[in-house]
JSON list of C-alpha atoms in Angstrom, two decimals:
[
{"chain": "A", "resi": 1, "resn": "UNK", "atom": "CA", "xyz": [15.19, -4.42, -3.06]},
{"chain": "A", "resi": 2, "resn": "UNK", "atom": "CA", "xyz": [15.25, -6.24, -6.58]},
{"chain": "A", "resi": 3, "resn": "UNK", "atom": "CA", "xyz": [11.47, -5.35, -7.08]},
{"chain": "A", "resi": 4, "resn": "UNK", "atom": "CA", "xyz": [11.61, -1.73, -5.58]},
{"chain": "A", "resi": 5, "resn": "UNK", "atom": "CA", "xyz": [14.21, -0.93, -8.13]},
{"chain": "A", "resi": 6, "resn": "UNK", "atom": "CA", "xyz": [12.77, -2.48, -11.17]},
{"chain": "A", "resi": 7, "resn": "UNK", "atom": "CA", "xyz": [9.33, -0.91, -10.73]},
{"chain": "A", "resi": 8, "resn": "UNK", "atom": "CA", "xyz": [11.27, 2.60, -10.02]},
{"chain": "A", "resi": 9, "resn": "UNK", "atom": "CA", "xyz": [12.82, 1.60, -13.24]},
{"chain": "A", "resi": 10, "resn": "UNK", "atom": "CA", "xyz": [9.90, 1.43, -15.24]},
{"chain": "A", "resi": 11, "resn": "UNK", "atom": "CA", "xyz": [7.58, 4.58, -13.61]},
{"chain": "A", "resi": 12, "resn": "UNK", "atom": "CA", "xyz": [8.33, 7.85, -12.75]},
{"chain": "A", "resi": 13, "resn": "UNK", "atom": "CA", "xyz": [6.72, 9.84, -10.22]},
{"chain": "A", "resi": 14, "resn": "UNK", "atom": "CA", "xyz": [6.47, 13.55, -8.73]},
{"chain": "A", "resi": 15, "resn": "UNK", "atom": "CA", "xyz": [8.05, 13.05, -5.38]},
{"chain": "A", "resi": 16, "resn": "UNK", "atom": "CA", "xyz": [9.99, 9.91, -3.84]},
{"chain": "A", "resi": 17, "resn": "UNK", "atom": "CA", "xyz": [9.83, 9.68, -0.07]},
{"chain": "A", "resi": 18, "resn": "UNK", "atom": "CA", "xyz": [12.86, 7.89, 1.77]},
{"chain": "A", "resi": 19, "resn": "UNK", "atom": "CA", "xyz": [12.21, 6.58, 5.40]},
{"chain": "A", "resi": 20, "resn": "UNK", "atom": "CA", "xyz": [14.85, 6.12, 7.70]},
{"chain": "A", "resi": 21, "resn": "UNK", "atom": "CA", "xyz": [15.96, 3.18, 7.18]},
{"chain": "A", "resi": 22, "resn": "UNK", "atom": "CA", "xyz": [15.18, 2.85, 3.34]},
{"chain": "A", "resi": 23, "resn": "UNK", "atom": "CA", "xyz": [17.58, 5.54, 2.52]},
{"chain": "A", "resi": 24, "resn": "UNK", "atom": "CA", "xyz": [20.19, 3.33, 2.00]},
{"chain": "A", "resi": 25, "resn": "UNK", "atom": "CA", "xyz": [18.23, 1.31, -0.22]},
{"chain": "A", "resi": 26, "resn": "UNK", "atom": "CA", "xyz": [17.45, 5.00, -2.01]},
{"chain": "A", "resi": 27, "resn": "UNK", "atom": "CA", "xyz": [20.92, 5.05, -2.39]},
{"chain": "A", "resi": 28, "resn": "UNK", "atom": "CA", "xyz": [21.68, 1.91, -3.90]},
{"chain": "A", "resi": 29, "resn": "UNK", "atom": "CA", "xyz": [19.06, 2.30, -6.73]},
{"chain": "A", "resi": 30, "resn": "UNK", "atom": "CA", "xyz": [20.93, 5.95, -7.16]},
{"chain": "A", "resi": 31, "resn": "UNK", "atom": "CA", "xyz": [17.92, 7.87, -6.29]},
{"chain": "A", "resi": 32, "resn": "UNK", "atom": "CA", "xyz": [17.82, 11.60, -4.95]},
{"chain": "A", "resi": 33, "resn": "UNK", "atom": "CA", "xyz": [14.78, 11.92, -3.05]},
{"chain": "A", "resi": 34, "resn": "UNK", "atom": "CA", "xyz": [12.14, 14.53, -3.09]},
{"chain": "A", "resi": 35, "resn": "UNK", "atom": "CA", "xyz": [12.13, 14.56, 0.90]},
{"chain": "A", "resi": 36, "resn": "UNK", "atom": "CA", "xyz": [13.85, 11.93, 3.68]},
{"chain": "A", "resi": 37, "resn": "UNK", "atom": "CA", "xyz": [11.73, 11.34, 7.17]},
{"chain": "A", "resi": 38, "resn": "UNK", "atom": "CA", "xyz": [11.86, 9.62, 10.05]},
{"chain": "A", "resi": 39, "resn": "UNK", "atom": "CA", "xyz": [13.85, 9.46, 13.47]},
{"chain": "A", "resi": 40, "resn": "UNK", "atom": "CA", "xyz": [17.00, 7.83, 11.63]},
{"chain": "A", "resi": 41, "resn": "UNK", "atom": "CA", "xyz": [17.89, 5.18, 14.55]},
{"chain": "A", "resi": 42, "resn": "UNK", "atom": "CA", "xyz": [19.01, 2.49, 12.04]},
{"chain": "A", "resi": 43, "resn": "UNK", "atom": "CA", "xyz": [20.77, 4.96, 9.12]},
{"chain": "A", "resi": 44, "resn": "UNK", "atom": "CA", "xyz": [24.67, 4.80, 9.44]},
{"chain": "A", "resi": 45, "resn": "UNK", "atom": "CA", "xyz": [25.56, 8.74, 10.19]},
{"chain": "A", "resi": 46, "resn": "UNK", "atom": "CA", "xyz": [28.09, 8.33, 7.14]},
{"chain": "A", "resi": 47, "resn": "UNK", "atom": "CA", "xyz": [25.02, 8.52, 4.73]},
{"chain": "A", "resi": 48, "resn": "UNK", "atom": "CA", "xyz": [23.35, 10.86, 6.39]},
{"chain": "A", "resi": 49, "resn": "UNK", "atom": "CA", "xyz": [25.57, 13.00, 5.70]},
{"chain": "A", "resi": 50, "resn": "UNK", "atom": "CA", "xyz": [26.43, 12.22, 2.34]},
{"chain": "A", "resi": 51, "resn": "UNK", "atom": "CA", "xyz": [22.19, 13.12, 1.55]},
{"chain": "A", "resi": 52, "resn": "UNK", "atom": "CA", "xyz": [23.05, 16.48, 4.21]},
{"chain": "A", "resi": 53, "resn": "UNK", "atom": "CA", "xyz": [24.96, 18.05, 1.45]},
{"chain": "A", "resi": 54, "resn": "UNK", "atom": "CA", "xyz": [21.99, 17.85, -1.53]},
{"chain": "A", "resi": 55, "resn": "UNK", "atom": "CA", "xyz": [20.51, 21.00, -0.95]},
{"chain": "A", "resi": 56, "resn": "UNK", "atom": "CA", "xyz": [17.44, 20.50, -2.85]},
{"chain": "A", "resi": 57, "resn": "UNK", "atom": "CA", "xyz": [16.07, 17.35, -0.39]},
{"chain": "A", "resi": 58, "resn": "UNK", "atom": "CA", "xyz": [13.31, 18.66, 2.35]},
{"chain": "A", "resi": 59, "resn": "UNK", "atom": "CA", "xyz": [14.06, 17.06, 5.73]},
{"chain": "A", "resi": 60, "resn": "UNK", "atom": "CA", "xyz": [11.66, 15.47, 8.62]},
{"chain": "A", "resi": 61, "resn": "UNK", "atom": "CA", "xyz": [13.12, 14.44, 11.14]},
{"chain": "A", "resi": 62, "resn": "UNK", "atom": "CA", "xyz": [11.78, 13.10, 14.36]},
{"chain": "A", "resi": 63, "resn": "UNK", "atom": "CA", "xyz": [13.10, 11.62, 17.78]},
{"chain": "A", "resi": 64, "resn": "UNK", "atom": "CA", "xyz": [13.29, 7.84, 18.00]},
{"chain": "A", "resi": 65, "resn": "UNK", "atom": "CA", "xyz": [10.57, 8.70, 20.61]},
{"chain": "A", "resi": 66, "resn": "UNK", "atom": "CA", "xyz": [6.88, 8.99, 19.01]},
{"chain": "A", "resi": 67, "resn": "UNK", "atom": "CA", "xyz": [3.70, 8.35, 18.53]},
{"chain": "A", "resi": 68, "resn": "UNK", "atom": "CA", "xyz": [3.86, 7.83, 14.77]},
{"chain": "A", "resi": 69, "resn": "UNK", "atom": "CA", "xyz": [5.82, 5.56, 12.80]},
{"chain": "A", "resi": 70, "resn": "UNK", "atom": "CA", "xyz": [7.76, 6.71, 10.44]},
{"chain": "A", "resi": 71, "resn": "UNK", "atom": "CA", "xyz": [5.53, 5.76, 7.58]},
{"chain": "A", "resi": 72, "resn": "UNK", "atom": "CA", "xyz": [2.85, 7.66, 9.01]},
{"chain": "A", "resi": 73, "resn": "UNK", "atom": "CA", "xyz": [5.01, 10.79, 8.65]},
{"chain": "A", "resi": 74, "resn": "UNK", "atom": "CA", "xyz": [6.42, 9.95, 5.03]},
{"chain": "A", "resi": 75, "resn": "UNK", "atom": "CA", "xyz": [2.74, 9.68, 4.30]},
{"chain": "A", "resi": 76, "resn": "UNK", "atom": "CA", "xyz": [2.03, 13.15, 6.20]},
{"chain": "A", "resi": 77, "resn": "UNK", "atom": "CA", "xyz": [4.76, 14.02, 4.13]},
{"chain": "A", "resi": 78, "resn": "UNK", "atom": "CA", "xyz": [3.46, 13.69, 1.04]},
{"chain": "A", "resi": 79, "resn": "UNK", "atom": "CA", "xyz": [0.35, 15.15, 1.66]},
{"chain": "A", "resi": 80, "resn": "UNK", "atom": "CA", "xyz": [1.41, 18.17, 2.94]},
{"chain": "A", "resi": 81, "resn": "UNK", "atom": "CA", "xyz": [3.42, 18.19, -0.98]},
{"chain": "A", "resi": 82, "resn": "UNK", "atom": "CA", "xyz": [0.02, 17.56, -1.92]},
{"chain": "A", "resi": 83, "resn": "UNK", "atom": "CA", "xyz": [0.42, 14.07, -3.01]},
{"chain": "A", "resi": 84, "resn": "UNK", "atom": "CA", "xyz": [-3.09, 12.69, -4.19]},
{"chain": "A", "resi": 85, "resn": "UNK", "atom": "CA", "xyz": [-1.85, 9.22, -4.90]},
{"chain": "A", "resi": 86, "resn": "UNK", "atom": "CA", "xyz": [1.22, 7.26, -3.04]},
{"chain": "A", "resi": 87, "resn": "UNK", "atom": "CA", "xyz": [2.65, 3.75, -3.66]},
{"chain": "A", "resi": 88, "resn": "UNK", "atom": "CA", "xyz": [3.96, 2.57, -0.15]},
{"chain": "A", "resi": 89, "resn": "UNK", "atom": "CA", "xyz": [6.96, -0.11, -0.98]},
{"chain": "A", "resi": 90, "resn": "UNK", "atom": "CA", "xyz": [8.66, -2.20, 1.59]},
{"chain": "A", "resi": 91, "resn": "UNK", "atom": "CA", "xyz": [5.56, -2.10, 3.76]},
{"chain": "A", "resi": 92, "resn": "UNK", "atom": "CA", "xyz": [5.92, -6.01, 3.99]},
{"chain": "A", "resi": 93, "resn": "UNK", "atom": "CA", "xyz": [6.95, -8.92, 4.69]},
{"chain": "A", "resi": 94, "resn": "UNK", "atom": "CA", "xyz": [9.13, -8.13, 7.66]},
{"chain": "A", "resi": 95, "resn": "UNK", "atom": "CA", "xyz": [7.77, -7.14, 11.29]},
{"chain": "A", "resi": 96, "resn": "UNK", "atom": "CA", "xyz": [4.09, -8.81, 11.38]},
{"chain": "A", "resi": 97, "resn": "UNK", "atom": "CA", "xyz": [3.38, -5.42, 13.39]},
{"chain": "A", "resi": 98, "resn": "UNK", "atom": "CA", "xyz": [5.02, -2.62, 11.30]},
{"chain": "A", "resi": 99, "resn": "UNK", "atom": "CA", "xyz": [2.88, -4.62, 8.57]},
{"chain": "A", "resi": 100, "resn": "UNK", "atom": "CA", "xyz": [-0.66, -3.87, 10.14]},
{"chain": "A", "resi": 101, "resn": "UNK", "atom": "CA", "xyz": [0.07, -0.95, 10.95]},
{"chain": "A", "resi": 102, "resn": "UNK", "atom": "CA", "xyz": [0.91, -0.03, 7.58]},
{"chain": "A", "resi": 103, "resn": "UNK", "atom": "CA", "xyz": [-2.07, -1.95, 6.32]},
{"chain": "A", "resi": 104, "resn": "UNK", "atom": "CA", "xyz": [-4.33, 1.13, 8.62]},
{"chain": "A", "resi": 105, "resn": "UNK", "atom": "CA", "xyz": [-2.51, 3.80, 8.05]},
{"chain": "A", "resi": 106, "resn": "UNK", "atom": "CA", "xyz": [-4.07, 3.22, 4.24]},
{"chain": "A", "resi": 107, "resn": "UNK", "atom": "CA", "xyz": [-7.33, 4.45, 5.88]},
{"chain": "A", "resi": 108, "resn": "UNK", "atom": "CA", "xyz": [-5.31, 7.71, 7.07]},
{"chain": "A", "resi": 109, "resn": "UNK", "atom": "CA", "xyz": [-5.63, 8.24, 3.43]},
{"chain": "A", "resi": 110, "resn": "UNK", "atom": "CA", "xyz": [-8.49, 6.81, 2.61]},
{"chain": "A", "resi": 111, "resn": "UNK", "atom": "CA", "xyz": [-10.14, 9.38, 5.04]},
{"chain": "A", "resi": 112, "resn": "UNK", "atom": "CA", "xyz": [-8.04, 12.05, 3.36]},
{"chain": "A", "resi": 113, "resn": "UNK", "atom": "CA", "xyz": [-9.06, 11.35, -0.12]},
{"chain": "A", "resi": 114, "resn": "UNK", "atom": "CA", "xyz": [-5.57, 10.18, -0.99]},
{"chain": "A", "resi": 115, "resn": "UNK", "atom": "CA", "xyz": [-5.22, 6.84, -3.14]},
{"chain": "A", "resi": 116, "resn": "UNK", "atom": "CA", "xyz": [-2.56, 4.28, -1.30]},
{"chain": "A", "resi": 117, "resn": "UNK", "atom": "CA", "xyz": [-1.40, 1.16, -2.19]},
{"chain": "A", "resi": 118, "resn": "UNK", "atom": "CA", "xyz": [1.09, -1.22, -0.76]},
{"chain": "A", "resi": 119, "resn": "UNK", "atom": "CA", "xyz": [3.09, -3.12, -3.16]},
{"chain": "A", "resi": 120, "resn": "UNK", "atom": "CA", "xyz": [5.41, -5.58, -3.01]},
{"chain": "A", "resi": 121, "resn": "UNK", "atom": "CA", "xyz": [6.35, -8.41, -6.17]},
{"chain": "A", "resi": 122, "resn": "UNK", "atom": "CA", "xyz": [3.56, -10.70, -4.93]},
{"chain": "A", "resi": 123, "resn": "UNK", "atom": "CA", "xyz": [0.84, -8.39, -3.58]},
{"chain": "A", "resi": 124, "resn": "UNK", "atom": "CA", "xyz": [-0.92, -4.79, -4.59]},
{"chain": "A", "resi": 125, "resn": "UNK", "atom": "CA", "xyz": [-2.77, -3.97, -1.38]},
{"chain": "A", "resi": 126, "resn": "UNK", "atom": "CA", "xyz": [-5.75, -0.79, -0.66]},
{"chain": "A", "resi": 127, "resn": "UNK", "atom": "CA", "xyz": [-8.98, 0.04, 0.84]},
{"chain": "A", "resi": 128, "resn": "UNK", "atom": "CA", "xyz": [-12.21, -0.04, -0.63]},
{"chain": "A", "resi": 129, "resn": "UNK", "atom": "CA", "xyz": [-15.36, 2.26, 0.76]},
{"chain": "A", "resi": 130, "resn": "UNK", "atom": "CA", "xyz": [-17.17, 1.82, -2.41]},
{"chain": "A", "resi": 131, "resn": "UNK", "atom": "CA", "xyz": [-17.65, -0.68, -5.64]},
{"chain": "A", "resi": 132, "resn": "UNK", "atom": "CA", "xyz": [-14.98, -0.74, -8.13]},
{"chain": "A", "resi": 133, "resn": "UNK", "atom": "CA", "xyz": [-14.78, -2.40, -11.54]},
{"chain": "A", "resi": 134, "resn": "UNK", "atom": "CA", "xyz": [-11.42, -4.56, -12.56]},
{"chain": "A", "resi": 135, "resn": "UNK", "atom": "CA", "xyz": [-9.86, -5.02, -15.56]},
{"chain": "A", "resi": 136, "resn": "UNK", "atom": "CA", "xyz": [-8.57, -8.42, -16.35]},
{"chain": "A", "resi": 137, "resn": "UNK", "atom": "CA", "xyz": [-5.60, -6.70, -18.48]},
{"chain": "A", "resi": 138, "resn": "UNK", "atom": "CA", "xyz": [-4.92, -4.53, -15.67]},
{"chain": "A", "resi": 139, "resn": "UNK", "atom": "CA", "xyz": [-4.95, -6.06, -12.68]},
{"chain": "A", "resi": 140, "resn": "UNK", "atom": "CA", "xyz": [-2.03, -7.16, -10.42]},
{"chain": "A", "resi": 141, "resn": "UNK", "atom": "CA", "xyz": [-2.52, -10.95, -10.64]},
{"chain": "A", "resi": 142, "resn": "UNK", "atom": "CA", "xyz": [-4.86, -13.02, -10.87]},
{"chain": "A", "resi": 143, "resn": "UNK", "atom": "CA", "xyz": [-6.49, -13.57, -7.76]},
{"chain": "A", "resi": 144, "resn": "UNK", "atom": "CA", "xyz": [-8.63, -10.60, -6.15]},
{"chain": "A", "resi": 145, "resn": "UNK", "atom": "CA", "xyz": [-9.61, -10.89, -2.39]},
{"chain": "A", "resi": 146, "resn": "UNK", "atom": "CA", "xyz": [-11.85, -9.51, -0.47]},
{"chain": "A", "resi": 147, "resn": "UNK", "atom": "CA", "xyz": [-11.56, -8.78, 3.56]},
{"chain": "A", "resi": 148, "resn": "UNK", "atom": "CA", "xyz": [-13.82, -6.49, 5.78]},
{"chain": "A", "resi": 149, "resn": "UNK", "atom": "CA", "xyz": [-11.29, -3.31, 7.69]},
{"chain": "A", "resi": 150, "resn": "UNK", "atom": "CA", "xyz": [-15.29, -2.40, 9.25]},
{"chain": "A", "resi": 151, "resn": "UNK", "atom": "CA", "xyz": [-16.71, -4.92, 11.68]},
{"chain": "A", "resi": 152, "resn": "UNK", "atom": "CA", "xyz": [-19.36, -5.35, 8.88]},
{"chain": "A", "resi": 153, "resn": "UNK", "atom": "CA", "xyz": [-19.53, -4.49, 5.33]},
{"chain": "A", "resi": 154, "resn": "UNK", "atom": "CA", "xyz": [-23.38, -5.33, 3.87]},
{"chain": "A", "resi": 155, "resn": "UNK", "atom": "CA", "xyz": [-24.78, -6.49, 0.96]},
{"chain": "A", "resi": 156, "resn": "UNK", "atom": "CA", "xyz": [-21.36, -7.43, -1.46]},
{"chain": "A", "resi": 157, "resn": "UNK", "atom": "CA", "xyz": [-22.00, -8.33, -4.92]},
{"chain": "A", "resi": 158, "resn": "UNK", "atom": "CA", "xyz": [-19.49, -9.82, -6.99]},
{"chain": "A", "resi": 159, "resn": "UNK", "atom": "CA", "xyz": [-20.34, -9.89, -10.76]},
{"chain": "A", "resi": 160, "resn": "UNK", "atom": "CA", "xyz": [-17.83, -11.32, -13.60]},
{"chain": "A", "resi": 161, "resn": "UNK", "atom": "CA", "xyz": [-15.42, -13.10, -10.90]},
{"chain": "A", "resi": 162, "resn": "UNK", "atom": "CA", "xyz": [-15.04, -17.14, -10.83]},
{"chain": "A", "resi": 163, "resn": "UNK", "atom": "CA", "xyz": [-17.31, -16.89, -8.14]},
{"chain": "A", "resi": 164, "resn": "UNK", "atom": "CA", "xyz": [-20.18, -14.50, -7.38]},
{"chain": "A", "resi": 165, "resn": "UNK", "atom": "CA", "xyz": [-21.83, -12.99, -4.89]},
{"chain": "A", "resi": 166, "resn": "UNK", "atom": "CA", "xyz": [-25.53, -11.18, -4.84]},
{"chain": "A", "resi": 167, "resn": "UNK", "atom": "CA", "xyz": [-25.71, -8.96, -2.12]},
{"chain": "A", "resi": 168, "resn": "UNK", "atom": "CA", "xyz": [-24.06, -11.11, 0.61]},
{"chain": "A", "resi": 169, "resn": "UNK", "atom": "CA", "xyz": [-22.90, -9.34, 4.26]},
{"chain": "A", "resi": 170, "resn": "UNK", "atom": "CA", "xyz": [-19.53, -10.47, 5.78]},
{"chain": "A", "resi": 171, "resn": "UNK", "atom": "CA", "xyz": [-18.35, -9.41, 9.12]},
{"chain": "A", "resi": 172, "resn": "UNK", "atom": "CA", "xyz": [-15.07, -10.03, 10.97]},
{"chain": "A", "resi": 173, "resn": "UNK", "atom": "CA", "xyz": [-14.42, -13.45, 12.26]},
{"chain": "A", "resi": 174, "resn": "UNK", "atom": "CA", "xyz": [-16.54, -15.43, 10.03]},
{"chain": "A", "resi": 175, "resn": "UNK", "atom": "CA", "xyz": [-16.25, -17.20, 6.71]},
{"chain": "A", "resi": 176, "resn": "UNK", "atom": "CA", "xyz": [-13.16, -15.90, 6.39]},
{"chain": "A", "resi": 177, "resn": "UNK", "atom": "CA", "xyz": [-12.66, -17.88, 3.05]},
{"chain": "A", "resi": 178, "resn": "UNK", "atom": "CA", "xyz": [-15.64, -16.26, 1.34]},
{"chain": "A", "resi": 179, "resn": "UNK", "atom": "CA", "xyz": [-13.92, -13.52, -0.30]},
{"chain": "A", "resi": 180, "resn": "UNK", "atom": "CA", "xyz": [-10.40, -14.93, -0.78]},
{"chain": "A", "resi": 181, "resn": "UNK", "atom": "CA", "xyz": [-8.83, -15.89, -3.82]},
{"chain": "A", "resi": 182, "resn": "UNK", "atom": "CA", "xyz": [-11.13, -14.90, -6.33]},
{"chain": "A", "resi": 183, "resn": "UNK", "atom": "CA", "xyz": [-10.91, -14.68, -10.26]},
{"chain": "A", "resi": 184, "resn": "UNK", "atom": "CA", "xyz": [-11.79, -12.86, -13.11]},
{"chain": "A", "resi": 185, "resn": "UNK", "atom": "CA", "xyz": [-13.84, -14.73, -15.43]},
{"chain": "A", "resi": 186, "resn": "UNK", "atom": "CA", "xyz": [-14.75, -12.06, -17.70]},
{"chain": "A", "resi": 187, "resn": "UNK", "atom": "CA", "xyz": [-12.41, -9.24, -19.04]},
{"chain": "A", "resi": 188, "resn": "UNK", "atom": "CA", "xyz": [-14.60, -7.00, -16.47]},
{"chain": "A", "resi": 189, "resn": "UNK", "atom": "CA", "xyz": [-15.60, -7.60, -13.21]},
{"chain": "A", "resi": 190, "resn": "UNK", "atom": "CA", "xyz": [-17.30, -5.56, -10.47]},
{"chain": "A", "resi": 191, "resn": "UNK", "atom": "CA", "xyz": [-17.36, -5.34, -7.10]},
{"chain": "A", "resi": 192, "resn": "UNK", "atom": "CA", "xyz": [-20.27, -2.95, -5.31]},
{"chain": "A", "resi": 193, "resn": "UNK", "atom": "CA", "xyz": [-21.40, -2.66, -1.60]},
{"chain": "A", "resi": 194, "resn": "UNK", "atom": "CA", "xyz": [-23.80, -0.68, 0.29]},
{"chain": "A", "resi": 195, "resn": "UNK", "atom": "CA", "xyz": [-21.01, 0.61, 3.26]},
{"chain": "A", "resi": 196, "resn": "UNK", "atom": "CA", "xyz": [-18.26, -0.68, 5.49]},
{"chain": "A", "resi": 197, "resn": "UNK", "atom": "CA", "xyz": [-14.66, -0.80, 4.41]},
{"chain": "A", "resi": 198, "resn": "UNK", "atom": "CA", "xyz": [-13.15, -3.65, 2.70]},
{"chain": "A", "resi": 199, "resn": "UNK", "atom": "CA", "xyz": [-9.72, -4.70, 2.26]},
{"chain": "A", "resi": 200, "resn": "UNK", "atom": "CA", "xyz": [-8.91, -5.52, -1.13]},
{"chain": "A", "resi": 201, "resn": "UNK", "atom": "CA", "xyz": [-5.60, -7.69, -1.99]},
{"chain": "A", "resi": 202, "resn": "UNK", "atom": "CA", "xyz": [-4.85, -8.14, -5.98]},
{"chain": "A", "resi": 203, "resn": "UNK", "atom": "CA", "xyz": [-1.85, -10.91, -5.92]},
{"chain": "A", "resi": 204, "resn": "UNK", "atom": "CA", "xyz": [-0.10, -13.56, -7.37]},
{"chain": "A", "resi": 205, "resn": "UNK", "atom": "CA", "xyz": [2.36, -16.71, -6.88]},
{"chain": "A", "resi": 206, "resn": "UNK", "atom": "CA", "xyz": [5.61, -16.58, -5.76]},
{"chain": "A", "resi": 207, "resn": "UNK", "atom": "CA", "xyz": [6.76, -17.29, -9.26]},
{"chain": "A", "resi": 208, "resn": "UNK", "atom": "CA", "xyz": [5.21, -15.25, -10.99]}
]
């Protein structure tokens, strides 16, 4: 809650998304969403019905029964508003399963062309299908890691990080501390592959 409202503090954005049972979080950082989805099993009817009479909101609403969650539809959401980048927050650290799943619905967007994130105050979280070059005086924190989505992802080179790579294949299950907790060494620092899918995690300490 404390981060979600200071980063809403500090950007501004074309459309905010409420899901179910974020509203009331919405509400406490006195925000008037763009649209409010989900099946609404854990929103007190009293606020519902306080955002029922703001004419302006679109509605989505869905029956507690369903084979998406109710991120999936914020993000279906958004891309039906045309949305071509979205900043999931309060993805994490609760459920271990609602997690994941959030996690793979990035590649719902991935596939779509969209550019997702989940962020939280310790971790900026996406999907990677090709290289990408990072910018010490950008980036989230300052370790970068590296995890295969794919069963493989070949030939990884790493140049400008703490430690580098030339053209090394990881795979699921196995040296699982190869691509974790890397560092910038250099202002730049690149990443390329040949294919696969890679998680990437830019994060920090807890006190940072």
């Amino acid at each position: 809650m404390a981060f979600a409202g200071s980063f809403l503090q500090q950007k501004s954005f074309d459309f905010v998304i409420s899901v179910d049972g974020g509203l009331k979080y919405t509400e406490k950082l006195n925000l008037v969403p763009t649209a409010i989805v989900g099946d609404f099993d854990t929103v007190e009817p009293s606020l519902l019905k306080r955002y029922r009479n703001i004419p302006e909101i679109l509605w989505d609403v869905h029956k507690p029964e369903k084979d998406e969650t109710d991120t999936e539809l914020a993000i279906n959401t958004s891309m039906k508003l045309g949305c071509t980048d979205i900043i999931i927050l309060g993805a994490t650290g609760g459920r271990l399963d609602h997690e994941w799943s959030n996690l793979h619905l990035l590649k719902l967007c991935l596939d779509a062309g969209v550019n997702a994130c989940l962020l939280d105050s310790q971790n900026k979280v996406y999907l990677l299908s090709r290289g990408k070059t990072f910018y010490r005086s950008k980036a989230y924190g300052t370790y970068v890691s590296f995890l295969p989505l794919t069963e493989y992802v070949h030939k990884i080179t790493l140049t400008g990080f703490k430690y580098p790579l030339y053209q090394k294949s990881i795979h699921i299950g196995a040296e699982a501390g190869l691509c974790i907790s890397n560092e910038l060494a250099d202002e730049k620092a690149v990443i390329t592959f040949e294919d696969g899918i890679l998680i990437c995690v830019e994060s920090r300490d807890s006190w940072h």
